[in-house]
XYZ file of C-alpha atoms in Angstrom:
104
model
C 72.069 93.667 115.147
C 73.608 91.826 112.250
C 74.481 88.149 112.135
C 78.109 89.257 112.432
C 77.306 91.032 115.700
C 75.451 87.919 116.855
C 78.514 85.785 116.102
C 80.797 88.137 118.029
C 78.351 88.091 120.950
C 78.300 84.276 120.840
C 82.079 84.356 121.048
C 81.861 86.647 124.070
C 79.494 84.140 125.727
C 82.249 81.475 125.494
C 84.710 83.696 127.359
C 86.897 81.936 129.937
C 87.589 84.496 132.711
C 90.223 82.278 134.376
C 92.390 82.407 131.226
C 92.228 86.212 131.279
C 93.480 86.781 134.824
C 95.898 89.707 134.813
C 95.571 90.351 131.072
C 95.008 93.717 129.435
C 94.444 93.091 125.720
C 92.381 94.470 122.865
C 91.415 92.203 119.961
C 90.069 93.908 116.862
C 87.829 92.273 114.269
C 87.242 93.539 110.736
C 84.481 91.546 109.107
C 83.598 91.884 105.416
C 85.921 94.942 105.346
C 83.095 97.120 106.697
C 82.100 95.875 110.154
C 84.439 96.598 113.045
C 84.301 95.189 116.567
C 86.707 94.875 119.427
C 86.908 92.617 122.432
C 88.587 94.285 125.378
C 89.978 91.641 127.742
C 91.081 93.048 131.082
C 91.598 91.307 134.436
C 89.228 88.379 133.818
C 86.575 90.504 132.095
C 85.584 90.774 128.448
C 83.748 93.703 126.905
C 82.409 93.762 123.362
C 82.497 97.122 121.605
C 81.287 98.096 118.159
C 83.571 100.122 115.951
C 87.272 100.148 115.249
C 89.579 100.310 118.259
C 92.938 102.019 117.641
C 94.359 100.252 120.720
C 93.894 96.748 119.271
C 97.142 94.784 119.557
C 95.929 92.370 116.880
C 93.123 92.703 114.341
C 91.581 89.635 112.758
C 90.298 90.161 109.232
C 87.787 87.715 107.746
C 84.386 87.471 106.123
C 81.160 86.881 108.031
C 80.901 83.269 106.901
C 84.353 82.465 108.308
C 83.503 84.174 111.597
C 80.256 82.197 111.894
C 82.135 78.942 111.238
C 84.832 79.663 113.812
C 82.325 80.681 116.504
C 80.087 77.663 115.839
C 83.080 75.318 115.860
C 82.536 74.181 112.265
C 85.689 75.970 111.103
C 89.095 75.652 112.751
C 90.682 79.084 113.176
C 94.164 77.831 112.320
C 92.889 76.103 109.177
C 91.062 79.292 108.176
C 94.321 81.205 108.650
C 96.376 78.697 106.651
C 93.731 78.668 103.928
C 93.806 82.454 103.575
C 90.275 82.981 104.913
C 91.573 84.676 108.075
C 94.304 87.279 108.287
C 95.896 88.742 111.400
C 97.303 92.263 111.493
C 99.508 92.990 114.477
C 100.736 90.605 117.167
C 100.224 87.090 115.788
C 100.966 85.476 119.156
C 97.973 87.236 120.687
C 95.750 85.767 117.989
C 96.845 82.321 119.193
C 95.656 83.243 122.695
C 92.063 83.546 121.508
C 91.536 79.770 121.664
C 92.406 79.826 125.388
C 90.230 82.858 126.101
C 87.266 81.641 124.047
C 87.281 77.820 124.114
C 84.879 76.026 121.771
């Protein structure tokens, strides 16, 4: 496993099932343009999958350093977005939901 995979797993560990009640969402992650992951959030569950998921409603694009910072809490996701270190492809409003689903 890479440090990127470790960071995504750490994010999964912070999952708040109560915030995901009744949801059916797929979040994609493209890290360093070569590593793809998805988090499938469905009815209060969260499953981490490696690889690109064509069903992702939003894909977050960033480098591994930015991901590590966001997961550790050292980097604010919104600041990373405003600073150009994080890009969202797809439904931007779903990206905002990540902070509820994965609180720091």
